[in-house]
Amino acid sequence: MSKRSIGCVVSGIIIYLVFAAILVTVTLFHREDFNSSPTASRDVYGFKSGEIGLLKEPSKKTEQVRPASVKMATPTRYSGWKNSFVLQWKKNEDIPAGSAVDPWVDGLLGDDQIDLIAFATWTPQPDDPISEGADWHPSLTFRDSNTLEILSADQIAALQIPPDLFSLPTPGEYQTPRLSLLFRTQGMPYVRFTGIDLGDARTGAKVSHDLERLGEQTHRSVTIGDWTRLDAALLTWHDISIECRARVLTGKPVRASLDKTLGEQIVFGDHLRIQWLESVPGSPIVTDYINSFKPAKPITRAEVAAFKKPNFFKDGSSKPGRFHIYLSDSSTRKSAAVIRASSPTYLKNHCALMTPAGPNWDWDIEEEDDSFLIASIDTPTTTQPAELIFLPHITELKFEIRRLPDLPNPGSPEDLFENRLPRITLPADITDAERQLIGYVGVGAQVAWDLNMIWDDHPPRHFPSDNTFRNETPQSLLNWYLDNTPQAHITFDDDGLILRVNEEKESWWDRFVDSLSIWNLL
């Protein structure tokens, strides 16, 4: 190769490296102002496959582990040390095939009546108390659901709305706006909402989120007399028309008493069978792993063999039919009832244990395996039979609220990336904090997002002392993220409404090597 050719190649490499350096600099330090219109359709692939999605019909699948019509065998109980015990079903039944009974109906049944009277919104504010353990209850200002006017003191007195419905429980760390719906009911001795979904009526965007995995309930409902307040997490900070889809039980309640004797059972038609197992002083932990079980007294060799030998069914499957139950050392329960049930759907959504404070719907599924469903629930310490109520039917109610004027961005903002977010508080864990920060940006601008987290390897240079950002916008939060996160880069797909954060791309060096290989081919 001549000196001239070598010089051309070297010059080309230098020019390419300079260009690559400029490209890297632009990629790392370029600040682009994004735009998300509140009127844009969210019916795009990126949004539907992203973290938020579109409002859609609820799943109507009814799960069961065994038909309610099949009686459950009575187990043998073996006592162990430290309040532990083993329950052994020596002979499991071959469960016949059968589908679950469909609980869904098209509307309220009988004399049941529910009317949406008012609504209120609450948004975290910059000066709210956020210290750990703070005991504070945000107050609500209700508006008429039709006129949108604030309810006056005279209207509240005339409607006889209980004062306790005007304050929220202490919010958790992951604080988003809240929507509270105030209903007046008639002919319904037990009001039970099983869930609620909220959507932007104009764009179809879903603006509610399941916060249960973040330490908050998906929804909360409080009933006092004929009044019920239903609370939901609201993932929007600007004024929109809201479509509400609330699922509620309907029909005549069925009441039954369950004796607190091992093996006793009750059945609610073809829907649900419940078997009483035990009342324990604390929180039970249920497992089919019994090697750690220590009997309180010697057991026979035959019983030891029975523990070790699984039960085999005609289809060849192995179902041991035994569970080791012991108590958690960190229990906060005074007493818990342990039961076996035939359907998780009907147990958790349709059945309640009656207590002096009213119906308790909060069942915990402890074990769900093959034909076994073991659950527990807080219960009063008493030898009296357990009283349960069951409502077999469920329907979905749809409401629309024309505006949410009390949110911090009233009217119709042109760009959701400029929405004001009064306060967001991030968790101390760096991974969760990065995920939630981008999540707040996404829900504030109503866009989907794809995040490749890098704070574990490239922690932010600066961080608010109390993990709280005040009066920021999605755009300013993105700029802060870029300014404080080495190696961070962000692009936005306007057509798909998806924010791509730290998307993995081929490096400039790889592109350079590829280009050299192309030259060699030439």
Coordinates of N, CA and C in Angstrom, one line a residue, residues 310-502:
P310 N -46.0 -40.3 49.6 CA -47.0 -39.5 48.9 C -48.2 -40.3 48.6
N311 N -49.4 -39.7 48.4 CA -50.6 -40.4 47.9 C -50.6 -40.3 46.4
F312 N -50.8 -41.4 45.7 CA -50.8 -41.5 44.3 C -52.2 -41.7 43.8
F313 N -52.6 -40.9 42.7 CA -53.9 -41.0 42.2 C -53.9 -41.8 40.9
K314 N -55.1 -42.1 40.4 CA -55.3 -42.9 39.3 C -54.6 -42.3 38.0
D315 N -54.5 -40.9 38.0 CA -53.8 -40.3 36.9 C -52.3 -40.3 37.0
G316 N -51.8 -40.9 38.1 CA -50.3 -40.9 38.3 C -49.7 -39.8 39.0
S317 N -50.5 -38.7 39.3 CA -50.0 -37.5 40.0 C -49.8 -37.8 41.5
S318 N -48.9 -37.1 42.1 CA -48.6 -37.3 43.5 C -49.1 -36.0 44.3
K319 N -50.0 -36.3 45.2 CA -50.6 -35.2 46.0 C -50.5 -35.6 47.4
P320 N -49.4 -35.1 48.2 CA -49.2 -35.6 49.5 C -50.4 -35.3 50.4
G321 N -51.1 -34.2 50.3 CA -52.3 -34.0 51.2 C -51.9 -33.7 52.6
R322 N -50.8 -33.1 52.9 CA -50.4 -32.7 54.2 C -49.7 -31.4 54.3
F323 N -49.9 -30.7 55.3 CA -49.4 -29.3 55.5 C -48.9 -29.1 56.9
H324 N -47.7 -28.5 56.9 CA -47.0 -28.1 58.2 C -47.4 -26.7 58.4
I325 N -48.1 -26.4 59.6 CA -48.5 -25.1 59.9 C -47.8 -24.6 61.2
Y326 N -47.2 -23.5 61.1 CA -46.5 -22.9 62.3 C -46.7 -21.4 62.3
L327 N -46.3 -20.8 63.4 CA -46.6 -19.3 63.6 C -45.4 -18.5 63.3
S328 N -45.7 -17.3 62.7 CA -44.6 -16.3 62.4 C -44.1 -15.7 63.7
D329 N -42.8 -15.5 63.8 CA -42.3 -14.9 65.0 C -42.6 -13.4 65.1
S330 N -42.9 -12.8 63.9 CA -43.2 -11.4 63.9 C -44.7 -11.1 63.7
S331 N -45.5 -12.0 64.2 CA -47.0 -11.9 64.0 C -47.5 -10.6 64.6
T332 N -48.4 -10.0 63.9 CA -49.2 -8.8 64.4 C -50.6 -9.2 64.7
R333 N -51.0 -10.4 64.4 CA -52.4 -10.8 64.6 C -52.6 -11.3 66.0
K334 N -53.7 -11.1 66.6 CA -54.1 -11.6 67.9 C -54.6 -13.1 67.7
S335 N -55.4 -13.3 66.7 CA -55.9 -14.6 66.4 C -56.3 -14.7 64.9
A336 N -56.1 -15.9 64.4 CA -56.4 -16.1 63.0 C -57.1 -17.4 62.8
A337 N -58.1 -17.5 61.9 CA -58.8 -18.7 61.6 C -58.1 -19.3 60.4
V338 N -57.8 -20.6 60.4 CA -57.3 -21.3 59.2 C -58.3 -22.2 58.7
I339 N -58.6 -22.1 57.4 CA -59.6 -22.9 56.7 C -59.1 -23.5 55.4
R340 N -59.9 -24.4 54.9 CA -59.7 -24.9 53.5 C -60.9 -24.5 52.7
A341 N -60.7 -24.1 51.5 CA -61.7 -23.7 50.6 C -61.6 -24.3 49.2
S342 N -62.7 -24.2 48.4 CA -62.7 -24.8 47.1 C -62.4 -23.8 46.0
S343 N -62.5 -22.5 46.2 CA -62.3 -21.5 45.2 C -61.7 -20.3 45.7
P344 N -60.5 -19.8 45.2 CA -59.9 -18.6 45.6 C -60.8 -17.4 45.2
T345 N -61.4 -17.4 44.0 CA -62.2 -16.3 43.6 C -63.4 -16.1 44.5
Y346 N -64.1 -17.1 44.7 CA -65.3 -17.0 45.6 C -65.0 -16.7 47.0
L347 N -63.9 -17.2 47.5 CA -63.5 -17.0 48.9 C -63.1 -15.5 49.1
K348 N -62.2 -15.0 48.3 CA -61.6 -13.7 48.5 C -62.6 -12.6 48.1
N349 N -63.4 -12.8 47.1 CA -64.2 -11.7 46.6 C -65.7 -11.7 47.1
H350 N -66.2 -12.9 47.4 CA -67.6 -13.1 47.7 C -67.9 -13.4 49.1
C351 N -67.0 -13.8 50.0 CA -67.3 -14.4 51.3 C -66.6 -13.5 52.4
A352 N -67.3 -13.3 53.5 CA -66.8 -12.5 54.6 C -67.0 -13.2 55.9
L353 N -66.1 -13.0 56.8 CA -66.3 -13.5 58.2 C -66.9 -12.4 59.0
M354 N -68.0 -12.6 59.7 CA -68.6 -11.6 60.5 C -67.9 -11.4 61.8
T355 N -67.6 -10.1 62.2 CA -67.0 -9.8 63.4 C -67.8 -8.7 64.1
P356 N -67.5 -8.4 65.4 CA -68.3 -7.3 66.0 C -68.1 -5.9 65.3
A357 N -67.0 -5.8 64.5 CA -66.8 -4.5 63.8 C -67.5 -4.6 62.4
G358 N -68.1 -5.7 62.0 CA -68.7 -5.8 60.7 C -68.0 -6.9 59.9
P359 N -68.4 -7.1 58.6 CA -67.8 -8.1 57.8 C -66.3 -7.9 57.5
N360 N -65.6 -9.0 57.6 CA -64.1 -8.9 57.3 C -63.9 -9.7 56.0
W361 N -63.5 -9.1 54.9 CA -63.3 -9.7 53.6 C -61.8 -10.0 53.3
D362 N -61.0 -9.7 54.3 CA -59.5 -9.8 54.0 C -58.9 -11.2 54.2
W363 N -59.2 -12.1 53.3 CA -58.6 -13.4 53.4 C -57.2 -13.4 52.8
D364 N -56.3 -14.2 53.5 CA -55.0 -14.4 53.0 C -54.8 -15.8 52.5
I365 N -54.5 -16.0 51.2 CA -54.2 -17.3 50.7 C -52.9 -17.8 51.2
E366 N -52.8 -18.8 52.0 CA -51.6 -19.3 52.5 C -51.0 -20.4 51.7
E367 N -51.8 -21.2 51.0 CA -51.3 -22.3 50.2 C -52.3 -22.7 49.1
E368 N -51.9 -22.8 47.9 CA -52.8 -23.2 46.8 C -52.1 -24.2 45.9
D369 N -52.5 -25.5 46.1 CA -51.8 -26.5 45.4 C -52.7 -27.6 45.0
D370 N -52.8 -27.9 43.7 CA -53.7 -29.0 43.2 C -55.1 -28.8 43.8
S371 N -55.6 -29.7 44.6 CA -57.0 -29.6 45.1 C -57.0 -29.0 46.4
F372 N -55.9 -28.4 46.9 CA -55.9 -27.8 48.2 C -55.7 -26.3 48.1
L373 N -56.6 -25.6 48.9 CA -56.5 -24.2 49.1 C -56.7 -23.9 50.5
I374 N -55.6 -23.4 51.2 CA -55.6 -23.1 52.6 C -55.5 -21.6 52.7
A375 N -56.4 -21.0 53.6 CA -56.4 -19.6 53.7 C -56.6 -19.3 55.2
S376 N -56.3 -18.0 55.6 CA -56.5 -17.5 56.9 C -57.1 -16.2 56.9
I377 N -57.6 -15.8 58.1 CA -58.3 -14.5 58.2 C -58.3 -14.1 59.7
D378 N -58.2 -12.8 60.0 CA -58.3 -12.4 61.4 C -59.6 -12.7 62.0
T379 N -59.7 -13.2 63.2 CA -60.9 -13.6 63.8 C -60.9 -13.3 65.3
P380 N -62.1 -13.0 65.9 CA -62.2 -12.8 67.3 C -61.8 -14.2 68.0
T381 N -61.2 -14.1 69.2 CA -60.9 -15.2 70.0 C -62.1 -15.7 70.8
T382 N -62.8 -16.7 70.3 CA -64.0 -17.2 70.9 C -64.2 -18.6 70.4
T383 N -65.0 -19.4 71.2 CA -65.3 -20.8 70.8 C -66.6 -20.8 70.1
Q384 N -67.3 -19.7 69.9 CA -68.6 -19.7 69.2 C -68.4 -20.0 67.8
P385 N -69.4 -20.6 67.1 CA -69.2 -20.9 65.6 C -68.9 -19.6 64.8
A386 N -68.1 -19.8 63.8 CA -67.8 -18.7 62.9 C -69.0 -18.4 62.0
E387 N -69.4 -17.1 62.0 CA -70.5 -16.7 61.2 C -69.9 -16.1 59.8
L388 N -70.4 -16.6 58.7 CA -70.0 -16.1 57.4 C -71.1 -15.7 56.6
I389 N -70.9 -14.7 55.7 CA -71.9 -14.3 54.7 C -71.3 -14.5 53.3
F390 N -72.2 -14.7 52.4 CA -71.8 -15.0 51.0 C -72.7 -14.3 50.0
L391 N -72.1 -13.5 49.1 CA -72.9 -12.9 48.0 C -72.5 -13.5 46.7
P392 N -73.3 -14.3 46.0 CA -72.8 -15.1 44.9 C -72.6 -14.3 43.6
H393 N -73.2 -13.1 43.5 CA -73.2 -12.5 42.2 C -72.4 -11.2 42.2
I394 N -71.9 -10.8 41.0 CA -71.1 -9.6 40.9 C -71.4 -9.0 39.5
T395 N -71.4 -7.6 39.5 CA -71.7 -6.9 38.3 C -70.7 -5.7 38.2
E396 N -70.6 -5.2 37.0 CA -69.7 -4.0 36.8 C -70.6 -2.8 36.6
L397 N -70.3 -1.7 37.3 CA -71.0 -0.4 37.2 C -70.1 0.6 36.5
K398 N -70.6 1.3 35.6 CA -69.8 2.3 34.8 C -70.4 3.7 35.1
F399 N -69.4 4.6 35.5 CA -69.8 6.0 35.7 C -68.8 6.9 35.0
E400 N -69.2 8.1 34.7 CA -68.3 9.0 34.0 C -68.3 10.3 34.8
I401 N -67.2 10.9 35.1 CA -67.0 12.2 35.7 C -66.5 13.2 34.7
R402 N -67.2 14.2 34.4 CA -66.8 15.1 33.3 C -65.5 15.8 33.4
R403 N -65.1 16.2 34.7 CA -63.9 16.9 34.9 C -63.4 16.6 36.3
L404 N -62.1 16.9 36.5 CA -61.4 16.8 37.8 C -60.7 18.1 38.0
P405 N -61.5 19.2 38.4 CA -61.0 20.5 38.4 C -60.0 20.8 39.6
D406 N -59.9 19.9 40.5 CA -59.1 20.2 41.7 C -57.7 19.6 41.5
L407 N -57.4 18.9 40.4 CA -56.0 18.5 40.2 C -55.1 19.7 39.9
P408 N -53.8 19.5 40.1 CA -52.9 20.7 40.0 C -52.7 21.3 38.6
N409 N -53.2 20.6 37.6 CA -53.1 21.2 36.2 C -54.5 21.2 35.6
P410 N -55.3 22.2 36.0 CA -56.7 22.3 35.5 C -56.8 22.7 34.1
G411 N -58.0 22.6 33.5 CA -58.1 22.9 32.1 C -57.6 21.9 31.2
S412 N -57.1 22.3 30.0 CA -56.5 21.4 29.0 C -55.1 21.8 28.7
P413 N -54.1 21.3 29.4 CA -52.7 21.6 29.0 C -52.4 21.1 27.6
E414 N -51.5 21.9 26.9 CA -51.1 21.5 25.6 C -50.1 20.4 25.6
D415 N -49.2 20.4 26.6 CA -48.1 19.4 26.7 C -48.0 18.8 28.1
L416 N -48.3 17.5 28.1 CA -48.3 16.8 29.4 C -46.9 16.7 30.0
F417 N -45.8 16.8 29.2 CA -44.5 16.9 29.8 C -44.2 18.1 30.7
E418 N -45.1 19.1 30.5 CA -45.0 20.3 31.3 C -46.0 20.3 32.5
N419 N -46.7 19.2 32.8 CA -47.6 19.1 33.9 C -46.8 19.4 35.2
R420 N -47.4 20.1 36.1 CA -46.7 20.3 37.5 C -47.0 19.1 38.4
L421 N -46.0 18.5 38.9 CA -46.2 17.5 39.9 C -45.8 18.1 41.3
P422 N -46.7 18.4 42.1 CA -46.4 19.1 43.4 C -45.4 18.4 44.3
R423 N -45.5 17.1 44.4 CA -44.5 16.4 45.2 C -44.5 14.9 44.9
I424 N -43.3 14.4 44.7 CA -43.1 12.9 44.6 C -42.0 12.5 45.5
T425 N -42.2 11.5 46.3 CA -41.2 11.0 47.2 C -40.8 9.6 46.8
L426 N -39.5 9.4 46.6 CA -38.9 8.2 46.2 C -38.4 7.4 47.3
P427 N -38.4 6.0 47.2 CA -37.9 5.2 48.3 C -36.4 5.3 48.4
A428 N -35.9 4.8 49.6 CA -34.4 4.9 49.8 C -33.7 3.9 49.0
D429 N -34.2 2.8 48.6 CA -33.6 1.8 47.8 C -33.3 2.4 46.4
I430 N -32.1 2.3 46.0 CA -31.7 3.1 44.8 C -32.3 2.5 43.5
T431 N -32.5 1.1 43.5 CA -33.1 0.5 42.3 C -34.6 0.9 42.3
D432 N -35.3 0.8 43.4 CA -36.7 1.2 43.4 C -36.9 2.7 43.1
A433 N -35.9 3.5 43.6 CA -36.0 4.9 43.3 C -35.9 5.2 41.9
E434 N -35.0 4.6 41.1 CA -34.8 4.9 39.7 C -36.1 4.4 39.0
R435 N -36.6 3.2 39.3 CA -37.8 2.7 38.6 C -39.0 3.7 38.9
Q436 N -39.2 4.1 40.1 CA -40.3 5.0 40.4 C -40.2 6.4 39.8
L437 N -38.9 6.9 39.7 CA -38.8 8.2 39.1 C -39.2 8.2 37.7
I438 N -38.7 7.3 36.9 CA -39.2 7.2 35.5 C -40.7 6.9 35.4
G439 N -41.2 6.1 36.4 CA -42.6 5.8 36.4 C -43.4 7.0 36.6
Y440 N -43.0 7.9 37.5 CA -43.7 9.2 37.7 C -43.7 10.0 36.4
V441 N -42.6 10.0 35.7 CA -42.5 10.7 34.5 C -43.5 10.2 33.5
G442 N -43.5 8.8 33.4 CA -44.4 8.2 32.4 C -45.9 8.5 32.7
V443 N -46.3 8.3 34.0 CA -47.7 8.5 34.3 C -48.1 10.0 34.2
G444 N -47.1 10.9 34.6 CA -47.4 12.3 34.5 C -47.6 12.8 33.1
A445 N -46.9 12.2 32.1 CA -47.0 12.6 30.7 C -47.9 11.7 30.0
Q446 N -48.5 10.7 30.6 CA -49.3 9.7 30.0 C -48.6 9.1 28.8
V447 N -47.4 8.5 29.0 CA -46.7 7.8 28.0 C -46.2 6.5 28.6
A448 N -46.0 5.5 27.7 CA -45.4 4.3 28.1 C -43.9 4.5 28.3
W449 N -43.2 3.6 29.0 CA -41.8 3.7 29.1 C -41.1 2.4 29.1
D450 N -39.8 2.4 28.6 CA -39.0 1.2 28.6 C -37.7 1.6 29.3
L451 N -37.4 1.1 30.5 CA -36.3 1.5 31.3 C -35.3 0.4 31.5
N452 N -34.0 0.7 31.1 CA -32.9 -0.1 31.5 C -32.2 0.6 32.6
M453 N -32.4 0.1 33.8 CA -31.9 0.7 35.0 C -30.4 0.7 35.1
I454 N -29.7 1.8 35.5 CA -28.3 1.8 35.6 C -27.8 2.5 36.9
W455 N -28.7 2.9 37.8 CA -28.2 3.5 39.0 C -27.4 2.6 39.9
D456 N -27.5 1.3 39.8 CA -26.7 0.4 40.5 C -25.2 0.6 40.1
D457 N -25.0 0.8 38.9 CA -23.6 0.9 38.4 C -23.2 2.4 38.3
H458 N -24.2 3.3 38.0 CA -23.9 4.7 37.9 C -24.9 5.5 38.7
P459 N -24.6 5.5 40.1 CA -25.6 6.2 41.0 C -25.6 7.7 40.7
P460 N -26.7 8.4 41.0 CA -26.9 9.8 40.7 C -25.9 10.6 41.5
R461 N -25.4 11.7 40.9 CA -24.4 12.6 41.5 C -25.0 13.3 42.7
H462 N -26.2 13.7 42.6 CA -26.9 14.5 43.7 C -28.3 13.9 43.8
F463 N -28.8 14.0 45.0 CA -30.1 13.5 45.3 C -30.8 14.4 46.4
P464 N -32.0 14.7 46.3 CA -32.7 15.5 47.4 C -32.5 14.8 48.8
S465 N -32.2 15.6 49.8 CA -31.9 15.0 51.1 C -33.1 14.2 51.7
D466 N -34.3 14.5 51.4 CA -35.4 13.8 51.9 C -36.1 12.9 50.8
N467 N -35.3 12.7 49.7 CA -35.8 11.8 48.6 C -37.1 12.4 47.9
T468 N -37.3 13.7 48.1 CA -38.5 14.3 47.6 C -38.2 15.4 46.6
F469 N -38.9 15.4 45.4 CA -38.9 16.4 44.4 C -40.2 17.2 44.6
R470 N -40.1 18.5 44.5 CA -41.2 19.4 44.7 C -41.4 20.3 43.5
N471 N -42.7 20.4 43.1 CA -43.1 21.3 42.0 C -42.2 21.1 40.7
E472 N -42.0 19.8 40.3 CA -41.3 19.5 39.1 C -42.3 19.2 38.0
T473 N -41.7 19.0 36.8 CA -42.5 18.5 35.7 C -41.9 17.2 35.1
P474 N -42.6 16.4 34.4 CA -41.9 15.3 33.8 C -40.7 15.7 33.0
Q475 N -40.7 16.8 32.3 CA -39.6 17.2 31.5 C -38.4 17.6 32.4
S476 N -38.7 18.3 33.5 CA -37.6 18.7 34.4 C -37.0 17.5 35.1
L477 N -37.8 16.5 35.4 CA -37.3 15.3 36.1 C -36.4 14.6 35.1
L478 N -36.8 14.5 33.8 CA -35.9 13.9 32.9 C -34.6 14.6 32.7
N479 N -34.6 15.9 32.7 CA -33.4 16.7 32.6 C -32.5 16.5 33.9
W480 N -33.1 16.4 35.0 CA -32.4 16.1 36.3 C -31.7 14.8 36.2
Y481 N -32.5 13.8 35.7 CA -32.0 12.4 35.6 C -30.8 12.4 34.6
L482 N -30.8 13.1 33.5 CA -29.7 13.1 32.6 C -28.5 13.8 33.2
D483 N -28.8 15.0 33.9 CA -27.7 15.7 34.4 C -27.0 15.0 35.6
N484 N -27.7 14.1 36.2 CA -27.1 13.5 37.4 C -26.8 12.0 37.3
T485 N -27.0 11.5 36.1 CA -26.8 10.0 35.9 C -25.7 9.9 34.8
P486 N -24.5 9.5 35.2 CA -23.5 9.3 34.1 C -24.0 8.1 33.2
Q487 N -23.7 8.3 31.9 CA -24.0 7.3 30.9 C -25.5 7.2 30.6
A488 N -26.4 8.1 31.1 CA -27.8 8.0 30.8 C -28.1 8.6 29.5
H489 N -29.1 8.1 28.8 CA -29.5 8.7 27.5 C -31.0 8.3 27.3
I490 N -31.7 9.2 26.7 CA -33.2 9.1 26.6 C -33.6 9.5 25.2
T491 N -34.5 8.7 24.6 CA -35.2 9.0 23.4 C -36.7 8.8 23.6
F492 N -37.5 9.5 22.7 CA -38.9 9.4 22.8 C -39.5 9.1 21.4
D493 N -40.3 8.1 21.4 CA -41.0 7.7 20.1 C -42.4 8.4 20.1
D494 N -42.5 9.4 19.3 CA -43.7 10.2 19.3 C -44.9 9.4 18.7
D495 N -44.6 8.5 17.8 CA -45.7 7.7 17.2 C -46.2 6.7 18.1
G496 N -45.3 6.0 18.8 CA -45.7 5.0 19.8 C -46.0 5.4 21.2
L497 N -45.7 6.8 21.4 CA -45.9 7.3 22.8 C -45.1 6.5 23.8
I498 N -43.8 6.2 23.5 CA -43.0 5.4 24.5 C -41.7 6.1 24.7
L499 N -41.3 6.2 26.0 CA -40.1 6.8 26.4 C -39.1 5.7 26.6
R500 N -37.9 5.8 25.9 CA -36.9 4.7 25.9 C -35.7 5.3 26.7
V501 N -35.5 4.7 27.9 CA -34.5 5.2 28.8 C -33.3 4.2 28.9
N502 N -32.2 4.7 28.5 CA -31.0 3.9 28.5 C -31.1 2.7 27.6

